[in-house]
Short mmCIF file of C-alpha atoms and ligand atoms in Angstrom, two decimals:
data_model
loop_
_atom_site.label_atom_id
_atom_site.label_comp_id
_atom_site.label_asym_id
_atom_site.label_seq_id
_atom_site.Cartn_x
_atom_site.Cartn_y
_atom_site.Cartn_z
CA MET I 751 -168.05 37.74 110.40
CA ASP I 752 -165.12 37.93 107.92
CA GLU I 753 -165.00 40.20 104.86
CA ALA I 754 -165.37 37.38 102.31
CA THR I 755 -168.59 36.16 103.97
CA LYS I 756 -169.99 39.69 104.16
CA VAL I 757 -169.25 40.26 100.46
CA LYS I 758 -170.78 36.90 99.51
CA ASP I 759 -173.91 37.69 101.57
CA ILE I 760 -174.37 41.16 100.08
CA ILE I 761 -173.95 39.84 96.54
CA GLU I 762 -176.49 37.10 97.28
CA ASP I 763 -178.92 39.78 98.47
CA ILE I 764 -178.35 41.91 95.34
CA VAL I 765 -179.17 38.91 93.13
CA ALA I 766 -182.29 38.08 95.19
CA ALA I 767 -183.31 41.76 95.12
CA ASN I 768 -183.20 41.79 91.32
CA ARG I 769 -185.35 38.65 91.13
CA ILE I 770 -187.84 40.00 93.69
CA LEU I 771 -188.26 43.35 91.97
CA ALA I 772 -188.84 41.57 88.65
CA ALA I 773 -191.41 39.21 90.22
CA GLU I 774 -193.22 42.17 91.83
CA ASN I 775 -193.32 44.14 88.53
CA VAL I 776 -191.18 46.96 89.89
CA VAL I 777 -188.49 46.38 87.25
CA ASP I 778 -188.90 44.89 83.77
CA ALA I 779 -186.14 44.73 81.16
CA PHE I 780 -184.75 47.87 82.83
CA GLY I 781 -183.98 48.98 86.37
CA HIS I 782 -181.13 48.10 88.75
CA VAL I 783 -180.17 47.45 92.38
CA SER I 784 -176.83 48.19 94.04
CA ALA I 785 -175.31 47.80 97.50
CA ARG I 786 -172.45 49.60 99.23
CA HIS I 787 -169.40 47.40 99.80
CA PRO I 788 -169.69 46.11 103.40
CA THR I 789 -166.04 46.81 104.32
CA LYS I 790 -164.84 49.34 101.69
CA PRO I 791 -167.34 52.19 102.08
CA GLY I 792 -166.01 54.02 98.97
CA HIS I 793 -167.04 51.12 96.72
CA TYR I 794 -170.33 49.64 95.62
CA PHE I 795 -171.61 46.53 93.83
CA LEU I 796 -173.93 46.60 90.80
CA SER I 797 -174.66 44.08 88.04
CA ARG I 798 -173.36 44.39 84.51
CA ALA I 799 -176.00 45.69 82.07
CA LEU I 800 -178.61 42.91 82.10
CA PRO I 801 -182.38 42.66 82.66
CA PRO I 802 -182.78 42.18 86.45
CA GLU I 803 -184.52 38.79 86.22
CA LEU I 804 -181.49 37.28 84.43
CA ILE I 805 -178.82 38.34 86.94
CA THR I 806 -176.65 35.83 88.83
CA ALA I 807 -173.81 36.37 91.33
CA GLU I 808 -171.22 36.18 88.53
CA ASP I 809 -172.71 39.30 86.90
CA ILE I 810 -172.03 41.61 89.85
CA MET I 811 -169.28 44.21 89.27
CA GLU I 812 -167.48 46.46 91.78
CA PHE I 813 -167.19 50.24 91.28
CA THR I 814 -165.78 53.31 93.00
CA PHE I 815 -168.25 56.16 93.60
CA ASP I 816 -167.06 58.03 90.51
CA GLY I 817 -167.80 55.01 88.33
CA LYS I 818 -164.37 53.40 87.91
CA VAL I 819 -164.66 49.66 87.41
CA LEU I 820 -162.49 47.55 89.73
CA ASN I 821 -160.79 44.16 89.39
CA GLY I 822 -159.97 44.66 85.67
CA ASP I 823 -163.59 43.96 84.77
CA THR I 824 -164.25 44.90 81.12
CA ARG I 825 -167.93 43.99 80.97
CA LYS I 826 -170.52 46.65 80.07
CA PRO I 827 -172.05 48.44 83.07
CA TYR I 828 -175.48 50.11 83.14
CA LEU I 829 -175.52 53.51 81.44
CA GLU I 830 -177.19 54.97 84.55
CA LYS I 831 -174.73 53.54 87.11
CA ASP I 832 -173.83 57.06 88.33
CA ILE I 833 -177.22 57.33 90.06
CA HIS I 834 -175.78 54.83 92.53
CA GLY I 835 -172.28 56.32 92.90
CA ALA I 836 -173.63 59.84 93.42
CA LEU I 837 -176.03 58.72 96.17
CA TYR I 838 -173.37 56.69 98.05
CA GLU I 839 -171.07 59.71 97.82
CA ALA I 840 -173.71 62.14 99.13
CA ARG I 841 -175.28 59.93 101.81
CA PRO I 842 -173.00 57.88 104.10
CA ASP I 843 -176.12 56.28 105.66
CA VAL I 844 -177.22 54.78 102.31
CA LYS I 845 -176.35 51.08 101.96
CA SER I 846 -178.48 50.20 98.93
CA VAL I 847 -180.08 51.95 95.94
CA VAL I 848 -182.92 50.77 93.65
CA HIS I 849 -183.64 52.55 90.37
CA ASN I 850 -186.71 51.62 88.32
CA HIS I 851 -189.45 52.79 85.96
CA SER I 852 -192.42 51.22 87.79
CA ARG I 853 -195.59 52.15 85.99
CA SER I 854 -197.93 53.57 88.64
CA VAL I 855 -195.26 56.03 89.76
CA ILE I 856 -194.91 57.72 86.36
CA PRO I 857 -198.05 59.94 86.51
CA TYR I 858 -196.62 61.57 89.67
CA THR I 859 -193.43 62.48 87.77
CA VAL I 860 -195.26 64.52 85.12
CA THR I 861 -198.10 66.25 87.03
CA ASN I 862 -198.41 68.50 90.09
CA GLU I 863 -200.05 65.67 92.10
CA LYS I 864 -197.72 64.83 95.01
CA LEU I 865 -197.00 61.18 95.77
CA ARG I 866 -197.58 60.75 99.54
CA PRO I 867 -197.89 57.74 101.87
CA ILE I 868 -201.53 56.71 102.01
CA VAL I 869 -201.32 53.33 103.77
CA HIS I 870 -199.40 51.95 106.75
CA SER I 871 -197.15 49.56 104.81
CA CYS I 872 -195.99 52.36 102.50
CA ALA I 873 -194.72 54.75 105.20
CA THR I 874 -191.05 54.20 104.40
CA ILE I 875 -191.37 56.09 101.11
CA GLY I 876 -191.11 59.07 103.47
CA CYS I 877 -192.89 62.34 104.28
CA HIS I 878 -191.66 64.07 101.14
CA VAL I 879 -191.08 62.57 97.67
CA PRO I 880 -189.26 65.17 95.53
CA VAL I 881 -189.29 65.16 91.72
CA TRP I 882 -186.04 65.65 89.76
CA ASP I 883 -186.41 67.14 86.28
CA ALA I 884 -183.39 66.78 83.97
CA GLN I 885 -184.71 69.79 82.05
CA THR I 886 -184.14 72.19 84.96
CA LYS I 887 -180.33 72.11 84.80
CA PHE I 888 -179.49 70.19 81.64
CA GLY I 889 -182.16 71.25 79.09
CA ASP I 890 -183.11 68.67 76.48
CA THR I 891 -181.51 65.29 77.26
CA ASN I 892 -182.48 61.65 76.71
CA LEU I 893 -183.70 61.88 80.39
CA LEU I 894 -181.17 59.27 81.57
CA ILE I 895 -178.58 60.01 84.27
CA SER I 896 -175.48 59.22 82.26
CA ASN I 897 -172.67 61.00 84.15
CA MET I 898 -171.68 62.03 87.67
CA GLU I 899 -172.72 65.67 87.12
CA MET I 900 -176.31 64.55 86.56
CA GLY I 901 -176.02 61.99 89.37
CA ARG I 902 -174.86 64.64 91.83
CA ASP I 903 -177.65 66.99 90.75
CA PHE I 904 -180.15 64.19 91.35
CA ALA I 905 -178.59 63.45 94.77
CA LYS I 906 -179.16 67.11 95.73
CA VAL I 907 -182.86 66.83 94.88
CA LEU I 908 -183.23 63.51 96.73
CA ALA I 909 -181.45 65.25 99.66
CA ASP I 910 -182.20 63.41 102.93
CA ASN I 911 -185.39 61.75 101.66
CA ASN I 912 -185.87 58.02 101.01
CA THR I 913 -187.27 58.30 97.50
CA ALA I 914 -187.22 60.71 94.57
CA LEU I 915 -189.05 60.64 91.26
CA MET I 916 -187.53 61.46 87.89
CA ARG I 917 -189.71 63.42 85.45
CA GLY I 918 -190.93 61.34 82.51
CA HIS I 919 -188.63 58.49 83.54
CA GLY I 920 -189.05 56.68 86.87
CA CYS I 921 -187.84 56.76 90.44
CA THR I 922 -184.95 55.94 92.76
CA VAL I 923 -185.17 54.60 96.31
CA ILE I 924 -182.49 54.34 99.01
CA GLY I 925 -182.23 51.94 101.95
CA ARG I 926 -180.05 51.32 105.00
CA SER I 927 -179.95 47.72 103.73
CA VAL I 928 -180.76 45.92 100.47
CA ARG I 929 -183.89 44.61 102.16
CA GLU I 930 -185.07 48.07 103.18
CA ALA I 931 -184.47 49.48 99.68
CA VAL I 932 -186.42 46.59 98.11
CA TYR I 933 -189.26 47.03 100.61
CA THR I 934 -189.56 50.74 99.89
CA ALA I 935 -189.32 50.23 96.11
CA VAL I 936 -192.15 47.64 96.15
CA TYR I 937 -194.36 49.79 98.37
CA LEU I 938 -193.66 52.98 96.40
CA GLU I 939 -195.33 51.29 93.43
CA VAL I 940 -198.17 49.97 95.66
CA ASN I 941 -198.75 53.43 97.16
CA ALA I 942 -198.82 55.11 93.75
CA GLY I 943 -201.52 52.69 92.56
CA LEU I 944 -203.65 53.05 95.70
CA GLN I 945 -203.29 56.83 95.74
CA MET I 946 -204.53 56.98 92.17
CA GLN I 947 -207.64 55.03 93.18
CA ALA I 948 -208.27 57.01 96.38
CA THR I 949 -207.99 60.42 94.73
CA ARG I 950 -211.13 59.59 92.74
CA PHE I 951 -212.99 60.09 96.04
CA PRO I 952 -211.60 63.30 97.57
CA PRO I 953 -210.71 64.44 100.12
CA VAL I 954 -208.03 61.83 100.81
CA LYS I 955 -206.65 61.36 104.34
CA TYR I 956 -202.91 60.69 104.05
CA LEU I 957 -200.59 59.42 106.80
CA THR I 958 -199.33 62.25 109.02
CA ASP I 959 -195.59 62.96 109.32
CA GLY I 960 -195.75 61.63 112.89
CA GLU I 961 -197.35 58.37 111.77
CA ILE I 962 -194.75 58.00 109.00
CA LYS I 963 -191.91 58.42 111.49
CA LEU I 964 -193.36 55.96 114.04
CA ILE I 965 -194.00 53.26 111.42
CA SER I 966 -190.55 53.69 109.84
CA GLN I 967 -188.85 53.53 113.25
CA ARG I 968 -190.68 50.33 114.17
CA LEU I 969 -189.40 48.67 110.99
CA ALA I 970 -185.87 50.01 111.51
CA ASP I 971 -185.84 48.65 115.08
CA ALA I 972 -187.05 45.16 114.11
CA LYS I 973 -184.91 42.17 115.10
CA PRO I 974 -183.30 39.95 112.44
CA ASN I 975 -185.98 37.96 110.60
CA GLU I 976 -188.77 40.37 111.57
CA GLY I 977 -189.93 43.53 109.77
CA TYR I 978 -188.09 43.93 106.47
CA ASP I 979 -186.79 40.35 106.74
CA ARG I 980 -190.32 38.96 106.98
CA ALA I 981 -191.31 40.76 103.77
CA TRP I 982 -188.03 39.62 102.19
CA GLU I 983 -188.72 35.95 102.99
CA TYR I 984 -192.18 36.19 101.44
CA TRP I 985 -190.91 37.94 98.31
CA CYS I 986 -188.02 35.47 97.92
CA ARG I 987 -190.49 32.57 97.93
CA HIS I 988 -192.70 34.42 95.47
CA ALA I 989 -189.69 35.02 93.17
CA GLY I 990 -188.43 31.43 93.48
CA VAL I 991 -185.15 32.27 95.24
CA GLU I 992 -183.89 31.05 98.60
CA ALA I 993 -183.98 33.67 101.38
CA ARG I 994 -180.71 34.09 103.28
CA TYR I 995 -181.33 33.83 107.02
CA ARG I 996 -179.82 36.81 108.87
CA THR I 997 -178.01 36.74 112.20
CA ALA I 998 -177.42 39.66 114.57
CA ASP I 999 -173.95 40.40 113.08
CA SER I 1000 -174.70 39.75 109.40
CA VAL I 1001 -175.38 42.44 106.79
MN1 LIG G 1433 -183.77 54.65 84.17
#
């Protein structure tokens, strides 16, 4: 598959991802999705600053990890774009990043209650969901990650996990594909809501680390158009966008 087709496919998936996350109430007027460039691993794609539901392929911009805009693009990027650059820099395995303020997650960013996988479909949020607090290193801020120093500090807290929460703000999810990142972002919100209901009836039996690993591996090993792709096709229909059919060598 040539570079131009790979780029076109990844941009199509970023647009669909934005529409899906809006339809599933994971993003609202705020939140963003990026993808690593398929052939230039030091670059990534992210929309200009727009509400996710309004994004089309023409809105996608290209950046270097440290936030330089490429191709002479002078449009306004998201203030929090360095969340994305810092995670691509720190984690070569990361191919996509979703940042959002989904509502059920917020209580877990401001209390000592740990967000943990409670149901099979939510396993990919991972065994450990750390919480980053801007206050720890930066004192009083507007809570937004607005430079690479904050982005790199956040990347250290996310470490090798799939998700991390941000105190009084939201969460960020990584994926080895756009589809995986979208899946985990949707189910992070689902898990947070279900966990809040279940904890009314303690004790709660959470998934074990072994169960989390087995479920995540099964999804990672799925053939094209199974696993994450099956969820993607459903969510695309739900969001009113056409699902791109994957082949064995496509992104
Ligand atoms: Mn934010």
